[in-house]
């Protein structure tokens, strides 16, 4: 039977690369993002893709598109909970309150809304079960300068992942997290040009091909439900993460 996955943030970057990799592997893919035209462009070239335009920060819209995906596919086997935003860096007293609220609403609340909808469907479908893969970040372990809002949400995602993993056991719902560092996307392109370091300097950082991230997510998703990658860190080998900044 053809397996199905919902990918959030599927219109660009890591989400788009991952959606395309799953389509290549023969999965049915629900494409969730706000930009309907971008999703329809992907779906036009890939019969297994279904555009599901939605703002993950809107809980009613999330419930609606997950129900539509379940009706279309018959079940939801996996969710790549990937959608996220970042706002300009700044010291905590310089970050606009609205930037904090927007970041929390998408990166944490949106991830909760999507995981909640997926968990409910996986719990009631037959056979029961499925897999939720949350996109954390290197920032779920160590912050970059001036990233209070983004880093706080990514630390919170780790707690969400652990709790879903625990609560999903009776229902064969596996939950893991992939923490990604310096994938070559439009959002991360500035890393290769120079970004602030912990010692106050500005330096360019090593990057990795986003296709490697997509391959890693596919690996996590194709494991049997009796096996789970609880946490995976995938990063550009030479990025300044391990060691002293």
mmCIF file of C-alpha atoms in Angstrom, residues 96-195:
data_model
loop_
_atom_site.group_PDB
_atom_site.id
_atom_site.type_symbol
_atom_site.label_atom_id
_atom_site.label_comp_id
_atom_site.label_asym_id
_atom_site.label_seq_id
_atom_site.Cartn_x
_atom_site.Cartn_y
_atom_site.Cartn_z
ATOM 1 C CA UNK A 96 9.886 43.646 19.193
ATOM 2 C CA UNK A 97 7.211 41.903 21.252
ATOM 3 C CA UNK A 98 5.323 41.125 18.043
ATOM 4 C CA UNK A 99 8.360 39.275 16.672
ATOM 5 C CA UNK A 100 8.362 37.122 19.812
ATOM 6 C CA UNK A 101 4.635 36.438 19.522
ATOM 7 C CA UNK A 102 4.846 35.614 15.802
ATOM 8 C CA UNK A 103 7.767 33.227 16.334
ATOM 9 C CA UNK A 104 6.066 31.390 19.173
ATOM 10 C CA UNK A 105 2.803 31.190 17.239
ATOM 11 C CA UNK A 106 4.386 29.497 14.215
ATOM 12 C CA UNK A 107 7.362 27.595 15.620
ATOM 13 C CA UNK A 108 5.718 26.250 18.768
ATOM 14 C CA UNK A 109 1.945 26.650 18.610
ATOM 15 C CA UNK A 110 1.855 25.712 14.918
ATOM 16 C CA UNK A 111 3.936 22.625 15.579
ATOM 17 C CA UNK A 112 1.595 21.677 18.429
ATOM 18 C CA UNK A 113 -1.501 22.172 16.247
ATOM 19 C CA UNK A 114 -0.094 19.961 13.475
ATOM 20 C CA UNK A 115 1.170 17.260 15.840
ATOM 21 C CA UNK A 116 -2.195 17.279 17.604
ATOM 22 C CA UNK A 117 -4.115 16.785 14.353
ATOM 23 C CA UNK A 118 -1.745 14.052 13.153
ATOM 24 C CA UNK A 119 -1.809 12.234 16.502
ATOM 25 C CA UNK A 120 -5.614 12.209 16.532
ATOM 26 C CA UNK A 121 -5.797 10.750 13.021
ATOM 27 C CA UNK A 122 -3.083 8.163 13.701
ATOM 28 C CA UNK A 123 -4.821 7.122 16.901
ATOM 29 C CA UNK A 124 -8.193 6.478 15.256
ATOM 30 C CA UNK A 125 -7.118 4.979 11.913
ATOM 31 C CA UNK A 126 -6.874 1.237 11.275
ATOM 32 C CA UNK A 127 -4.299 -0.103 11.508
ATOM 33 C CA UNK A 128 -3.484 2.322 14.267
ATOM 34 C CA UNK A 129 -0.251 4.274 14.406
ATOM 35 C CA UNK A 130 2.114 6.484 12.465
ATOM 36 C CA UNK A 131 5.187 8.665 12.852
ATOM 37 C CA UNK A 132 5.673 12.330 13.695
ATOM 38 C CA UNK A 133 9.039 13.916 12.894
ATOM 39 C CA UNK A 134 9.541 17.381 14.384
ATOM 40 C CA UNK A 135 12.069 19.777 12.905
ATOM 41 C CA UNK A 136 14.074 21.071 15.836
ATOM 42 C CA UNK A 137 17.333 22.847 15.092
ATOM 43 C CA UNK A 138 20.910 23.111 16.238
ATOM 44 C CA UNK A 139 19.322 25.948 18.256
ATOM 45 C CA UNK A 140 17.492 23.295 20.269
ATOM 46 C CA UNK A 141 20.921 22.638 21.820
ATOM 47 C CA UNK A 142 22.885 25.893 21.617
ATOM 48 C CA UNK A 143 21.797 29.448 20.766
ATOM 49 C CA UNK A 144 23.191 31.856 18.265
ATOM 50 C CA UNK A 145 23.730 35.434 19.456
ATOM 51 C CA UNK A 146 20.549 37.500 19.547
ATOM 52 C CA UNK A 147 18.134 34.597 18.961
ATOM 53 C CA UNK A 148 16.022 34.512 22.114
ATOM 54 C CA UNK A 149 12.678 33.914 20.401
ATOM 55 C CA UNK A 150 13.831 31.311 17.882
ATOM 56 C CA UNK A 151 16.002 29.439 20.372
ATOM 57 C CA UNK A 152 13.289 29.369 23.038
ATOM 58 C CA UNK A 153 10.805 27.836 20.602
ATOM 59 C CA UNK A 154 13.267 25.193 19.448
ATOM 60 C CA UNK A 155 14.077 24.181 23.016
ATOM 61 C CA UNK A 156 10.332 23.887 23.583
ATOM 62 C CA UNK A 157 9.972 21.656 20.525
ATOM 63 C CA UNK A 158 12.331 19.174 22.192
ATOM 64 C CA UNK A 159 9.972 18.915 25.161
ATOM 65 C CA UNK A 160 7.044 18.472 22.799
ATOM 66 C CA UNK A 161 8.883 15.696 20.951
ATOM 67 C CA UNK A 162 9.679 13.814 24.142
ATOM 68 C CA UNK A 163 6.115 14.024 25.429
ATOM 69 C CA UNK A 164 4.535 12.921 22.145
ATOM 70 C CA UNK A 165 7.019 10.047 21.979
ATOM 71 C CA UNK A 166 5.949 8.933 25.453
ATOM 72 C CA UNK A 167 2.214 9.467 24.972
ATOM 73 C CA UNK A 168 2.230 7.779 21.563
ATOM 74 C CA UNK A 169 3.536 4.420 22.764
ATOM 75 C CA UNK A 170 0.132 2.806 23.487
ATOM 76 C CA UNK A 171 -1.049 3.741 19.966
ATOM 77 C CA UNK A 172 2.027 2.795 17.899
ATOM 78 C CA UNK A 173 2.721 6.465 17.251
ATOM 79 C CA UNK A 174 6.471 7.090 17.074
ATOM 80 C CA UNK A 175 7.810 10.615 17.451
ATOM 81 C CA UNK A 176 11.349 11.803 16.774
ATOM 82 C CA UNK A 177 13.185 15.025 16.107
ATOM 83 C CA UNK A 178 15.719 16.079 13.510
ATOM 84 C CA UNK A 179 18.027 18.940 14.487
ATOM 85 C CA UNK A 180 19.455 20.578 11.387
ATOM 86 C CA UNK A 181 22.476 22.831 11.068
ATOM 87 C CA UNK A 182 23.365 24.953 8.028
ATOM 88 C CA UNK A 183 21.401 23.342 5.210
ATOM 89 C CA UNK A 184 21.740 25.157 1.890
ATOM 90 C CA UNK A 185 18.385 26.931 1.646
ATOM 91 C CA UNK A 186 17.404 30.517 0.862
ATOM 92 C CA UNK A 187 16.723 31.115 4.553
ATOM 93 C CA UNK A 188 20.195 29.926 5.569
ATOM 94 C CA UNK A 189 22.148 31.455 2.663
ATOM 95 C CA UNK A 190 23.438 34.256 4.909
ATOM 96 C CA UNK A 191 25.474 31.670 6.860
ATOM 97 C CA UNK A 192 27.833 31.248 3.916
ATOM 98 C CA UNK A 193 28.389 35.025 3.715
ATOM 99 C CA UNK A 194 29.135 35.663 7.381
ATOM 100 C CA UNK A 195 27.159 35.613 10.606
#
